[in-house]
Short mmCIF file of C-alpha atoms in Angstrom, two decimals:
data_model
loop_
_atom_site.label_atom_id
_atom_site.label_comp_id
_atom_site.label_asym_id
_atom_site.label_seq_id
_atom_site.Cartn_x
_atom_site.Cartn_y
_atom_site.Cartn_z
CA MET A 1 18.44 18.09 10.83
CA PHE A 2 14.31 17.03 10.33
CA TYR A 3 13.98 15.71 13.34
CA ARG A 4 16.20 14.22 16.40
CA THR A 5 18.04 10.97 14.90
CA CYS A 6 17.72 10.61 11.66
CA LEU A 7 15.76 7.41 10.95
CA GLN A 8 17.67 5.20 8.61
CA ALA A 9 15.00 3.47 6.21
CA ALA A 10 16.00 -0.11 5.45
CA ALA A 11 15.68 -0.09 2.07
CA ALA A 12 15.36 2.50 -0.21
CA LEU A 13 13.07 2.05 -3.53
CA ALA A 14 15.16 2.40 -6.45
CA SER A 15 13.76 2.66 -10.52
CA ILE A 16 16.21 2.01 -13.67
CA SER A 17 14.08 2.93 -17.12
CA LEU A 18 14.08 -0.25 -19.41
CA LEU A 19 13.22 1.87 -22.22
CA ALA A 20 13.34 6.24 -22.40
CA GLY A 21 12.36 8.73 -24.84
CA CYS A 22 14.24 11.83 -25.59
CA GLY A 23 12.56 15.49 -25.34
CA LEU A 24 12.14 18.34 -24.01
CA PHE A 25 9.14 20.10 -22.29
CA SER A 26 6.56 20.89 -25.00
CA ASP A 27 5.68 25.20 -24.69
CA ALA A 28 1.71 24.05 -23.95
CA GLU A 29 -0.22 21.92 -25.54
CA ALA A 30 -3.34 23.60 -27.98
CA ASP A 31 -5.25 24.64 -25.38
CA GLY A 32 -1.35 26.33 -22.77
CA LYS A 33 -1.91 23.92 -20.45
CA GLN A 34 -0.42 20.44 -19.77
CA LYS A 35 -1.87 17.21 -19.06
CA ILE A 36 -1.40 13.69 -18.59
CA SER A 37 -4.30 10.87 -19.12
CA VAL A 38 -3.13 8.02 -17.07
CA GLY A 39 -4.43 4.44 -16.25
CA THR A 40 -4.58 2.15 -13.50
CA THR A 41 -7.12 -1.49 -12.28
CA SER A 42 -7.13 0.23 -8.78
CA GLU A 43 -10.02 2.80 -8.10
CA PRO A 44 -10.57 4.50 -4.77
CA THR A 45 -12.56 2.26 -2.17
CA THR A 46 -13.37 6.08 -0.31
CA LEU A 47 -13.04 9.66 -0.88
CA ASP A 48 -12.98 10.67 3.07
CA PRO A 49 -9.34 9.09 3.96
CA ALA A 50 -10.78 9.12 7.36
CA ALA A 51 -12.23 5.16 5.79
CA ALA A 52 -9.00 4.59 3.63
CA TRP A 53 -6.23 2.16 4.32
CA ASP A 54 -5.89 0.96 0.69
CA GLY A 55 -4.94 1.70 -2.80
CA SER A 56 -7.24 4.33 -2.01
CA TRP A 57 -4.13 6.68 -0.75
CA GLU A 58 -2.95 7.19 -4.59
CA LEU A 59 -5.82 9.46 -5.33
CA PHE A 60 -4.77 10.67 -1.49
CA ARG A 61 -1.59 11.42 -1.61
CA ASN A 62 -1.78 13.93 -5.82
CA VAL A 63 -5.58 16.52 -3.82
CA PHE A 64 -4.32 15.97 -0.02
CA GLN A 65 -1.24 17.01 2.39
CA THR A 66 0.16 15.48 5.27
CA LEU A 67 2.45 16.79 7.36
CA VAL A 68 5.30 14.54 6.69
CA SER A 69 5.63 13.07 3.08
CA PHE A 70 8.45 11.56 1.02
CA PRO A 71 10.12 12.97 -2.42
CA THR A 72 11.30 11.11 -4.79
CA GLY A 73 14.37 9.83 -4.01
CA SER A 74 13.94 9.84 0.14
CA THR A 75 13.41 6.78 1.89
CA THR A 76 13.41 9.32 5.56
CA PRO A 77 10.16 11.82 5.91
CA GLN A 78 10.19 15.68 4.62
CA PRO A 79 8.01 18.69 5.46
CA ASP A 80 5.21 18.95 3.62
CA ALA A 81 2.59 21.28 5.02
CA ALA A 82 5.01 21.35 8.88
CA LYS A 83 8.18 23.64 8.42
CA LYS A 84 9.78 21.24 10.85
CA CYS A 85 9.54 18.33 12.74
CA GLN A 86 10.78 17.05 15.35
CA PHE A 87 11.46 14.79 18.44
CA MET A 88 11.26 16.90 21.58
CA ASP A 89 12.13 13.90 24.19
CA PRO A 90 14.83 11.43 24.60
CA ALA A 91 12.74 8.54 25.41
CA ASN A 92 11.08 9.18 21.58
CA LYS A 93 7.78 10.23 23.07
CA VAL A 94 6.13 13.55 21.93
CA PHE A 95 6.54 14.67 18.87
CA GLU A 96 6.17 17.59 17.55
CA CYS A 97 5.65 19.88 13.63
CA GLU A 98 5.65 23.31 12.88
CA LEU A 99 3.25 24.01 9.84
CA ARG A 100 4.23 26.20 6.64
CA SER A 101 2.52 29.63 6.94
CA GLY A 102 0.07 30.84 4.69
CA LEU A 103 -0.69 27.56 4.35
CA LYS A 104 -5.35 26.86 2.72
CA PHE A 105 -7.18 24.40 1.81
CA SER A 106 -8.62 24.59 -1.74
CA ASN A 107 -12.02 25.87 -0.72
CA GLY A 108 -10.01 29.42 1.07
CA ASP A 109 -10.27 27.76 4.40
CA THR A 110 -7.48 28.27 6.53
CA LEU A 111 -5.28 25.20 6.88
CA ASP A 112 -3.84 25.69 10.41
CA ALA A 113 -2.68 23.00 14.22
CA ALA A 114 -6.22 23.09 14.91
CA ALA A 115 -7.23 21.53 11.44
CA VAL A 116 -4.31 18.90 11.36
CA LYS A 117 -5.27 18.11 15.29
CA TYR A 118 -9.27 18.56 13.70
CA SER A 119 -7.91 15.57 10.93
CA ILE A 120 -6.50 12.84 13.06
CA ASP A 121 -8.38 13.29 16.44
CA ARG A 122 -11.82 12.16 13.61
CA ILE A 123 -9.11 9.08 12.55
CA GLN A 124 -9.43 7.91 15.92
CA LYS A 125 -13.27 9.22 16.91
CA ILE A 126 -14.19 6.78 13.45
CA ASP A 127 -13.11 4.41 13.46
CA VAL A 128 -13.67 2.95 10.55
CA GLN A 129 -12.88 -1.23 10.36
CA GLY A 130 -10.44 -2.32 9.47
CA GLY A 131 -9.58 1.67 8.59
CA PRO A 132 -6.33 4.44 9.47
CA ASN A 133 -6.05 4.65 12.93
CA GLY A 134 -4.78 0.79 12.80
CA LEU A 135 -1.66 2.76 12.44
CA LEU A 136 -2.24 5.35 15.97
CA GLY A 137 -1.73 2.61 18.84
CA SER A 138 0.57 4.07 19.84
CA LEU A 139 -1.16 8.03 19.76
CA ASP A 140 -1.90 9.18 22.55
CA LYS A 141 -3.15 12.78 22.38
CA VAL A 142 -3.36 15.53 19.55
CA GLU A 143 -2.18 18.88 21.25
CA THR A 144 -1.91 23.10 19.30
CA SER A 145 0.52 25.93 20.64
CA GLY A 146 -0.94 29.19 18.16
CA ASP A 147 -1.96 28.98 14.96
CA ARG A 148 1.52 26.82 14.00
CA VAL A 149 2.60 24.33 16.37
CA VAL A 150 0.92 21.00 17.29
CA ARG A 151 2.91 18.12 19.89
CA PHE A 152 1.73 14.67 19.31
CA ARG A 153 2.08 13.29 22.87
CA LEU A 154 2.49 8.73 22.65
CA LYS A 155 1.83 6.20 24.63
CA SER A 156 4.77 4.25 24.19
CA SER A 157 8.72 5.22 22.68
CA ASP A 158 7.78 5.58 18.71
CA ALA A 159 10.15 6.37 16.34
CA THR A 160 8.49 4.68 13.28
CA PHE A 161 5.73 7.52 14.47
CA PRO A 162 6.94 10.91 11.34
CA PHE A 163 6.73 7.31 9.16
CA ILE A 164 3.11 6.90 9.72
CA LEU A 165 2.57 10.80 10.07
CA ALA A 166 3.85 10.53 5.35
CA THR A 167 0.86 8.09 5.28
CA PRO A 168 -1.58 9.74 3.28
CA ALA A 169 -4.65 8.08 5.26
CA MET A 170 -3.18 10.91 7.68
CA SER A 171 -4.28 13.82 4.68
CA ILE A 172 -5.25 17.25 6.42
CA VAL A 173 -8.99 17.48 5.72
CA PRO A 174 -10.97 20.99 6.19
CA PRO A 175 -13.12 20.89 9.07
CA LYS A 176 -16.52 22.47 7.90
CA GLU A 177 -16.29 20.16 5.03
CA TYR A 178 -16.05 16.87 6.92
CA PRO A 179 -18.29 15.92 10.07
CA ALA A 180 -15.84 15.48 12.95
CA ASP A 181 -17.74 11.81 14.09
CA LYS A 182 -18.75 10.33 10.64
CA LEU A 183 -17.50 9.59 7.32
CA ARG A 184 -17.83 12.71 4.32
CA GLU A 185 -21.14 10.90 1.98
CA ASP A 186 -21.56 13.89 -0.56
CA GLY A 187 -18.98 12.52 -2.67
CA GLY A 188 -16.82 15.11 -2.76
CA LEU A 189 -13.13 15.14 -2.01
CA THR A 190 -11.29 18.67 -0.30
CA GLY A 191 -7.68 18.95 0.01
CA SER A 192 -5.17 20.61 0.04
CA GLY A 193 -2.55 19.09 -1.99
CA PRO A 194 -0.76 20.14 -5.23
CA TYR A 195 -4.00 19.07 -7.53
CA VAL A 196 -7.76 20.65 -6.28
CA LEU A 197 -10.26 17.07 -7.54
CA ASP A 198 -12.71 18.93 -10.39
CA SER A 199 -14.78 15.92 -10.58
CA TYR A 200 -15.27 11.50 -9.86
CA ASN A 201 -16.77 10.34 -11.42
CA LYS A 202 -17.36 6.56 -9.89
CA GLY A 203 -15.71 3.16 -12.10
CA ASP A 204 -14.89 5.97 -15.15
CA LYS A 205 -12.22 8.88 -13.14
CA ALA A 206 -10.67 11.81 -11.67
CA GLU A 207 -10.35 14.53 -12.81
CA LEU A 208 -7.15 17.05 -11.32
CA THR A 209 -6.29 20.40 -12.19
CA ARG A 210 -3.27 22.52 -10.96
CA ASN A 211 -4.45 23.43 -6.99
CA ASP A 212 -2.56 27.16 -7.99
CA THR A 213 -2.92 27.53 -3.75
CA TYR A 214 -1.03 25.15 -3.17
CA GLU A 215 2.50 24.99 -1.00
CA GLY A 216 4.99 22.41 -0.22
CA PHE A 217 7.67 20.53 -1.73
CA ALA A 218 6.17 19.04 -4.65
CA LYS A 219 7.26 20.35 -8.35
CA ARG A 220 4.69 19.75 -10.85
CA LYS A 221 5.18 19.38 -14.27
CA ASN A 222 2.12 19.34 -15.19
CA ASP A 223 -1.13 21.51 -14.89
CA ALA A 224 -4.32 18.66 -15.58
CA VAL A 225 -3.61 15.34 -14.83
CA THR A 226 -7.04 11.90 -15.70
CA ILE A 227 -6.84 8.87 -14.25
CA ARG A 228 -8.98 6.66 -16.20
CA TYR A 229 -10.46 3.25 -13.46
CA PHE A 230 -10.36 0.23 -15.72
CA GLY A 231 -11.85 -2.97 -14.58
CA ASP A 232 -9.81 -4.97 -17.02
CA SER A 233 -5.99 -4.52 -17.57
CA ASP A 234 -6.30 -6.06 -21.59
CA VAL A 235 -9.05 -2.88 -21.86
CA MET A 236 -6.49 -0.66 -19.98
CA VAL A 237 -3.17 -1.84 -21.78
CA LYS A 238 -5.57 -1.62 -25.50
CA SER A 239 -5.72 2.11 -24.72
CA LEU A 240 -2.23 2.96 -24.18
CA LYS A 241 -1.35 1.24 -27.41
CA LYS A 242 -4.09 3.69 -29.45
CA LYS A 243 -2.78 6.83 -27.46
CA GLU A 244 -5.87 7.11 -25.89
CA ILE A 245 -4.07 7.11 -21.98
CA ASP A 246 -0.98 8.61 -22.10
CA ALA A 247 0.39 5.85 -19.28
CA ILE A 248 -0.44 2.97 -16.37
CA TYR A 249 0.79 2.94 -13.63
CA ARG A 250 -1.36 -0.86 -11.72
CA GLY A 251 -2.21 -3.30 -13.00
CA LEU A 252 -0.40 -4.63 -15.75
CA THR A 253 -0.24 -8.40 -16.11
CA ALA A 254 3.23 -10.05 -15.96
CA PRO A 255 2.12 -11.10 -19.61
CA GLU A 256 1.83 -7.40 -20.50
CA VAL A 257 5.16 -7.10 -18.53
CA VAL A 258 6.97 -9.77 -20.95
CA GLU A 259 4.82 -8.52 -24.39
CA LEU A 260 6.47 -5.00 -23.63
CA GLN A 261 10.15 -5.64 -22.29
CA GLN A 262 9.86 -7.21 -26.03
CA LYS A 263 10.80 -3.80 -27.77
CA LEU A 264 7.71 -5.39 -30.50
CA PRO A 265 7.41 -3.51 -33.65
CA GLU A 266 3.82 -2.77 -32.52
CA ASN A 267 5.57 -0.75 -29.62
CA ASP A 268 8.35 0.65 -29.74
CA HIS A 269 5.50 3.81 -29.37
CA LEU A 270 6.31 2.99 -25.58
CA GLN A 271 8.90 2.97 -22.47
CA LEU A 272 8.60 0.55 -20.00
CA VAL A 273 10.03 1.91 -16.23
CA GLU A 274 10.51 -0.84 -14.07
CA THR A 275 10.95 0.02 -9.29
CA VAL A 276 12.77 -2.72 -7.83
CA GLY A 277 9.80 -3.39 -4.85
CA ALA A 278 8.66 -4.00 -1.36
CA ASP A 279 4.87 -5.46 -2.28
CA ILE A 280 3.58 -8.49 -0.95
CA ARG A 281 0.68 -10.76 -1.37
CA TYR A 282 0.01 -13.12 0.63
CA LEU A 283 -3.37 -14.93 2.43
CA VAL A 284 -5.27 -14.99 5.55
CA PHE A 285 -6.52 -17.12 7.34
CA ASN A 286 -9.70 -16.71 9.61
CA SER A 287 -9.50 -18.11 12.91
CA LYS A 288 -13.15 -18.59 13.56
CA ASP A 289 -13.22 -20.82 10.15
CA PRO A 290 -14.00 -24.72 11.51
CA MET A 291 -11.55 -25.78 8.85
CA ALA A 292 -9.03 -22.79 8.36
CA GLY A 293 -8.67 -21.95 12.20
CA LYS A 294 -7.14 -25.49 12.19
CA LEU A 295 -3.05 -24.63 12.58
CA PRO A 296 -2.40 -28.54 11.56
CA VAL A 297 -4.65 -26.87 8.43
CA ARG A 298 -2.69 -23.96 7.55
CA ARG A 299 0.35 -25.79 8.79
CA ALA A 300 -0.47 -28.32 6.15
CA ILE A 301 -1.16 -25.34 3.39
CA ALA A 302 1.55 -23.79 4.04
CA GLN A 303 3.84 -27.59 3.47
CA ILE A 304 1.66 -27.75 -0.51
CA VAL A 305 1.62 -24.27 -1.66
CA ASP A 306 4.50 -24.66 -4.37
CA ARG A 307 6.14 -20.23 -4.79
CA GLY A 308 7.84 -21.73 -7.93
CA ALA A 309 5.63 -22.95 -9.19
CA LEU A 310 3.53 -19.97 -9.06
CA VAL A 311 5.56 -17.37 -9.85
CA ASN A 312 6.74 -19.19 -12.65
CA LYS A 313 3.20 -19.35 -14.65
CA VAL A 314 1.00 -16.80 -13.25
CA TYR A 315 3.96 -13.77 -12.85
CA GLN A 316 6.31 -15.01 -15.86
CA GLY A 317 9.90 -13.48 -14.22
CA THR A 318 7.99 -10.04 -12.87
CA SER A 319 8.29 -11.48 -9.20
CA GLU A 320 9.49 -13.75 -6.60
CA PRO A 321 8.46 -16.26 -4.26
CA LEU A 322 8.68 -15.03 -0.93
CA TYR A 323 9.07 -17.65 2.42
CA SER A 324 8.19 -14.39 5.46
CA MET A 325 6.52 -11.37 5.91
CA VAL A 326 9.21 -8.23 5.56
CA PRO A 327 10.21 -8.37 2.15
CA LYS A 328 13.50 -9.18 0.62
CA GLY A 329 14.91 -5.73 0.66
CA ILE A 330 13.72 -4.71 3.93
CA ALA A 331 15.77 -4.95 7.58
CA GLY A 332 14.40 -7.97 9.38
CA HIS A 333 13.85 -9.89 5.74
CA THR A 334 14.45 -13.99 6.50
CA THR A 335 13.17 -16.87 4.98
CA GLU A 336 10.63 -18.74 7.70
CA TYR A 337 8.66 -20.31 5.27
CA PHE A 338 11.61 -22.11 3.84
CA ASP A 339 13.47 -22.87 6.83
CA ARG A 340 10.59 -23.97 7.84
CA PHE A 341 8.69 -25.90 5.91
CA GLY A 342 11.17 -26.57 3.02
CA ASP A 343 10.01 -27.17 -0.15
CA PRO A 344 7.28 -28.46 -1.06
CA SER A 345 5.95 -31.61 -0.23
CA VAL A 346 2.59 -34.12 -0.08
CA ALA A 347 3.79 -36.22 1.68
CA LYS A 348 4.58 -33.84 4.89
CA ALA A 349 1.35 -32.21 4.75
CA LYS A 350 -0.42 -35.61 4.88
CA ASP A 351 1.79 -36.76 7.63
CA ILE A 352 0.78 -33.91 9.81
CA LEU A 353 -3.43 -33.74 8.73
CA GLU A 354 -3.54 -37.34 9.68
CA ASP A 355 -1.40 -37.05 13.10
CA ALA A 356 -3.99 -34.37 13.80
CA GLY A 357 -7.50 -37.00 12.79
CA ILE A 358 -8.12 -34.74 10.57
CA ASP A 359 -10.45 -35.35 7.57
CA LYS A 360 -9.61 -35.75 4.06
CA PRO A 361 -9.97 -33.93 1.85
CA VAL A 362 -10.49 -30.34 3.91
CA PRO A 363 -12.84 -28.37 1.71
CA LEU A 364 -12.05 -25.44 2.17
CA THR A 365 -12.93 -21.58 -0.09
CA PHE A 366 -10.34 -19.74 -1.42
CA TRP A 367 -11.64 -15.71 -1.92
CA TYR A 368 -10.10 -12.66 -4.16
CA THR A 369 -10.40 -8.91 -5.16
CA THR A 370 -12.01 -9.54 -8.51
CA ASP A 371 -10.65 -5.53 -9.47
CA ARG A 372 -7.76 -4.42 -7.28
CA TYR A 373 -4.17 -5.97 -8.61
CA GLY A 374 -4.83 -6.96 -11.42
CA SER A 375 -6.68 -9.94 -13.78
CA ALA A 376 -3.57 -12.27 -12.85
CA THR A 377 -4.66 -12.64 -9.16
CA ALA A 378 -7.57 -14.78 -10.98
CA LEU A 379 -5.06 -16.75 -13.03
CA GLU A 380 -2.97 -16.97 -9.34
CA PHE A 381 -5.59 -18.62 -7.57
CA ARG A 382 -6.32 -20.76 -9.75
CA GLU A 383 -2.83 -21.58 -9.22
CA LEU A 384 -3.02 -22.93 -5.93
CA LYS A 385 -5.98 -24.11 -6.72
CA ARG A 386 -4.04 -27.11 -8.55
CA GLN A 387 -1.54 -26.96 -6.68
CA LEU A 388 -3.97 -28.06 -3.00
CA ASP A 389 -6.61 -29.72 -4.83
CA ALA A 390 -3.46 -32.38 -6.99
CA SER A 391 -2.19 -33.06 -3.74
CA GLY A 392 -5.75 -34.84 -3.03
CA LEU A 393 -5.03 -33.45 0.94
CA PHE A 394 -7.72 -30.27 -0.07
CA LYS A 395 -10.64 -29.66 -2.25
CA ILE A 396 -10.29 -25.62 -2.31
CA THR A 397 -13.42 -23.15 -4.39
CA ILE A 398 -11.78 -20.84 -5.51
CA GLN A 399 -14.64 -17.36 -5.26
CA GLY A 400 -13.82 -13.37 -6.60
CA LYS A 401 -15.56 -10.67 -6.01
CA SER A 402 -15.32 -6.81 -6.46
CA GLU A 403 -13.28 -4.90 -3.63
CA LYS A 404 -16.12 -2.94 -2.68
CA GLU A 405 -18.22 -6.09 -2.28
CA PHE A 406 -14.67 -8.13 -1.62
CA GLN A 407 -13.66 -5.45 1.39
CA GLN A 408 -17.17 -6.27 3.10
CA GLY A 409 -16.63 -9.94 3.17
CA TYR A 410 -13.07 -10.61 5.22
CA LYS A 411 -14.40 -7.23 7.65
CA SER A 412 -17.70 -9.11 8.62
CA GLY A 413 -15.49 -12.79 9.42
CA SER A 414 -18.02 -14.15 5.27
CA TYR A 415 -14.18 -15.89 4.54
CA PRO A 416 -12.59 -18.65 5.44
CA VAL A 417 -9.02 -18.17 3.61
CA PHE A 418 -8.91 -15.23 1.35
CA GLY A 419 -5.87 -13.40 -0.97
CA ARG A 420 -4.75 -9.26 -0.49
CA GLY A 421 -1.76 -7.82 -1.55
CA TRP A 422 0.46 -5.20 1.06
CA PHE A 423 2.61 -1.64 -0.71
CA PRO A 424 3.88 -0.80 2.19
CA ASP A 425 2.99 2.57 3.84
CA PHE A 426 6.81 2.96 4.48
CA PRO A 427 9.63 1.20 4.04
CA ASP A 428 10.54 -0.25 7.34
CA PRO A 429 9.80 -3.84 9.10
CA ASP A 430 7.55 -2.70 11.26
CA ASN A 431 5.02 -1.90 8.43
CA PHE A 432 4.69 -5.81 7.66
CA ILE A 433 4.18 -6.62 11.13
CA ALA A 434 1.99 -4.56 12.57
CA PRO A 435 -0.72 -3.80 10.08
CA PHE A 436 -1.83 -8.01 10.24
CA VAL A 437 -0.95 -8.09 14.30
CA GLY A 438 -3.68 -6.81 17.70
CA GLU A 439 -7.44 -6.98 17.53
CA LYS A 440 -7.57 -4.19 15.50
CA ASN A 441 -5.68 -4.53 12.76
CA VAL A 442 -5.98 -3.80 9.26
CA LEU A 443 -7.24 -7.22 8.29
CA SER A 444 -9.68 -7.02 10.27
CA THR A 445 -8.98 -10.84 11.55
CA PRO A 446 -8.35 -10.10 15.18
CA TYR A 447 -4.83 -11.74 15.67
CA GLU A 448 -3.70 -11.35 19.29
CA ASN A 449 0.41 -12.41 19.55
CA LYS A 450 1.18 -10.44 22.92
CA GLU A 451 5.31 -11.41 22.62
CA ILE A 452 4.84 -8.94 19.73
CA THR A 453 2.11 -6.59 20.35
CA ASP A 454 3.75 -5.83 24.19
CA THR A 455 7.85 -7.19 23.63
CA LEU A 456 8.81 -6.55 20.21
CA LEU A 457 6.96 -3.91 18.62
CA PRO A 458 7.83 -1.47 21.62
CA ALA A 459 11.61 -2.82 22.33
CA SER A 460 12.08 -1.99 18.43
CA ARG A 461 10.38 1.46 18.43
CA ARG A 462 12.47 2.84 21.17
CA GLU A 463 15.35 2.97 18.62
CA SER A 464 15.85 5.50 16.27
CA ASP A 465 17.98 3.76 14.30
CA ARG A 466 16.46 1.66 12.34
CA GLY A 467 18.81 -1.33 10.32
CA ALA A 468 19.28 -2.02 14.12
CA VAL A 469 15.62 -3.59 14.48
CA THR A 470 16.81 -7.06 12.84
CA THR A 471 16.35 -8.91 16.07
CA GLU A 472 12.69 -7.59 17.04
CA PHE A 473 11.72 -8.26 14.15
CA GLU A 474 13.71 -11.70 12.94
CA ARG A 475 12.00 -13.45 15.81
CA ALA A 476 8.22 -11.67 14.96
CA GLN A 477 8.64 -13.97 11.81
CA GLU A 478 9.03 -16.68 13.94
CA ILE A 479 6.46 -16.58 15.82
CA LEU A 480 3.88 -15.73 12.47
CA VAL A 481 4.98 -19.58 10.88
CA ASP A 482 4.37 -21.10 13.77
CA ASP A 483 0.52 -19.47 14.01
CA VAL A 484 0.37 -19.79 9.97
CA ARG A 485 -2.70 -17.11 10.03
CA LEU A 486 -0.57 -15.56 7.31
CA LEU A 487 1.40 -17.04 4.42
CA PRO A 488 3.67 -14.91 2.10
CA LEU A 489 3.14 -15.91 -1.71
CA TRP A 490 4.92 -13.89 -4.06
CA GLN A 491 7.20 -10.26 -3.97
CA GLY A 492 7.05 -8.23 -6.75
CA LYS A 493 8.22 -5.40 -9.34
CA LEU A 494 6.00 -2.26 -10.18
CA TYR A 495 6.26 -0.80 -13.63
CA VAL A 496 4.70 2.24 -15.28
CA ALA A 497 3.87 1.92 -18.99
CA ALA A 498 3.69 4.84 -20.56
CA SER A 499 4.14 6.86 -24.14
CA GLU A 500 7.28 8.39 -25.50
CA GLU A 501 6.71 11.49 -25.21
CA ILE A 502 6.00 10.94 -21.23
CA GLY A 503 8.64 12.26 -19.24
CA GLY A 504 9.60 11.63 -15.28
CA GLY A 505 8.13 7.34 -15.23
CA GLU A 506 10.98 6.74 -13.26
CA LEU A 507 10.06 9.52 -10.72
CA ALA A 508 6.53 8.57 -10.11
CA LEU A 509 6.31 6.09 -7.29
CA ASP A 510 6.93 7.52 -3.97
CA PRO A 511 8.91 4.62 -1.35
CA GLN A 512 5.95 3.62 -0.53
CA THR A 513 4.81 2.68 -4.42
CA VAL A 514 2.06 5.68 -4.58
CA MET A 515 1.46 7.87 -7.80
CA GLN A 516 2.65 11.20 -7.33
CA MET A 517 1.16 12.61 -10.31
CA TRP A 518 3.28 15.70 -10.32
CA GLU A 519 5.92 14.27 -12.09
CA LEU A 520 4.88 13.09 -15.46
CA TYR A 521 5.32 15.31 -17.89
CA ARG A 522 5.38 16.26 -21.81
CA LYS A 523 8.51 15.89 -24.18
CA ALA A 524 8.12 17.56 -26.57
CA SER A 525 8.91 16.86 -30.61
CA TRP A 526 12.00 16.93 -32.01
#
């Protein structure tokens, strides 16, 4: 058994192919190598895992290793760089891993227990604002025993800790190339994963080739992958249709998905794979803002926003309304926002503001990222503005910035209200509550609630049976709705569009919704 008690993930992400190709593996391409080109609108914001709690994980999963990971079809962590891992005590406070023997980084350095300790320690020491140290709140210290044993001592019981180790944030790096107390800034990336990063051109592409020294669970079905980064999904889809790229794994807009689903003659050489997603979108309110910091203002917005109209107009059936931070399909999911606020009502929102003595219309600026989630994000914020302005109770201004600038803005506390998406670190309700609360959370907007952080989360983490923690998370969602610091909007589906010559798309997205490039392959012609 992988560890003492098998953690039961709450949701298995099922995949179905909507339109399939046929054929066999090709022998080789002209140079004897199978190469795949994949497009996305999700570009890394950093090349250093110690700074990343975002879409940078897409690249990291393919070039770094973690002690444990999620092989295709698994919703519980399995060994990767580790040979085996387990909790060593009934309280779930000591977790130990034994490494595979003979592991090497792509630069030839040895990957041993000391390198694992170094990698985790530097995340805590550097402590990037809004970075992955937020995942390590339960970690007390890392110890080593010999070259191959790593031991994690936790401050408190945490049955989710193996899930955390499986995130690309916990990527293992070679100590000689990554400073202990600051981020690597030379533009390089060195790991021990399935691929080596040969080159990276910001705003353009990343070139990956097979890492011949890799030892892990991934069974690579290609030899090289080019990841193309697009600022516009329309340009990306045109590149797919013209066979300039082979597949798309993030950034399709709803109209583009609908068009591909229609099987038009001009798209008969394409396929679309749909994956049941646990990704969510939500608004964040800055409690220090003069207006967004007022609870009645937040409650009035929650009372007006029409999620049904939003998903129908903007996402055309490719998403569904979400009424809690824990999405449908994950243990503990509720509809607490609908239960509390009911259907959208301008009259009720007006009463909320008048009872608080707040003058109308309330001016607010909503911020969004222009290049992280696809071009539909701009349409989404226009629809939110339309709904709130139409009430006569708000005067909304919307502003967009590129992801890197956008992150700088919200991390500095400059935005009254801003939109974010969440792709799960792991399929457990803890991962839809814990990252957003506490002084150091992923949003860099401190949200301290002692009942959640000191009572509910610790109680749930003592329970290895992850299907038995619904009571704690239902209560946490009640608190989130009381405060309205986060306003869930919708839950999406994920799609991989590809040429009919490409196989493996239905296996490529793991439970963290991260693309496993090694699953893609090129089929032979009949």
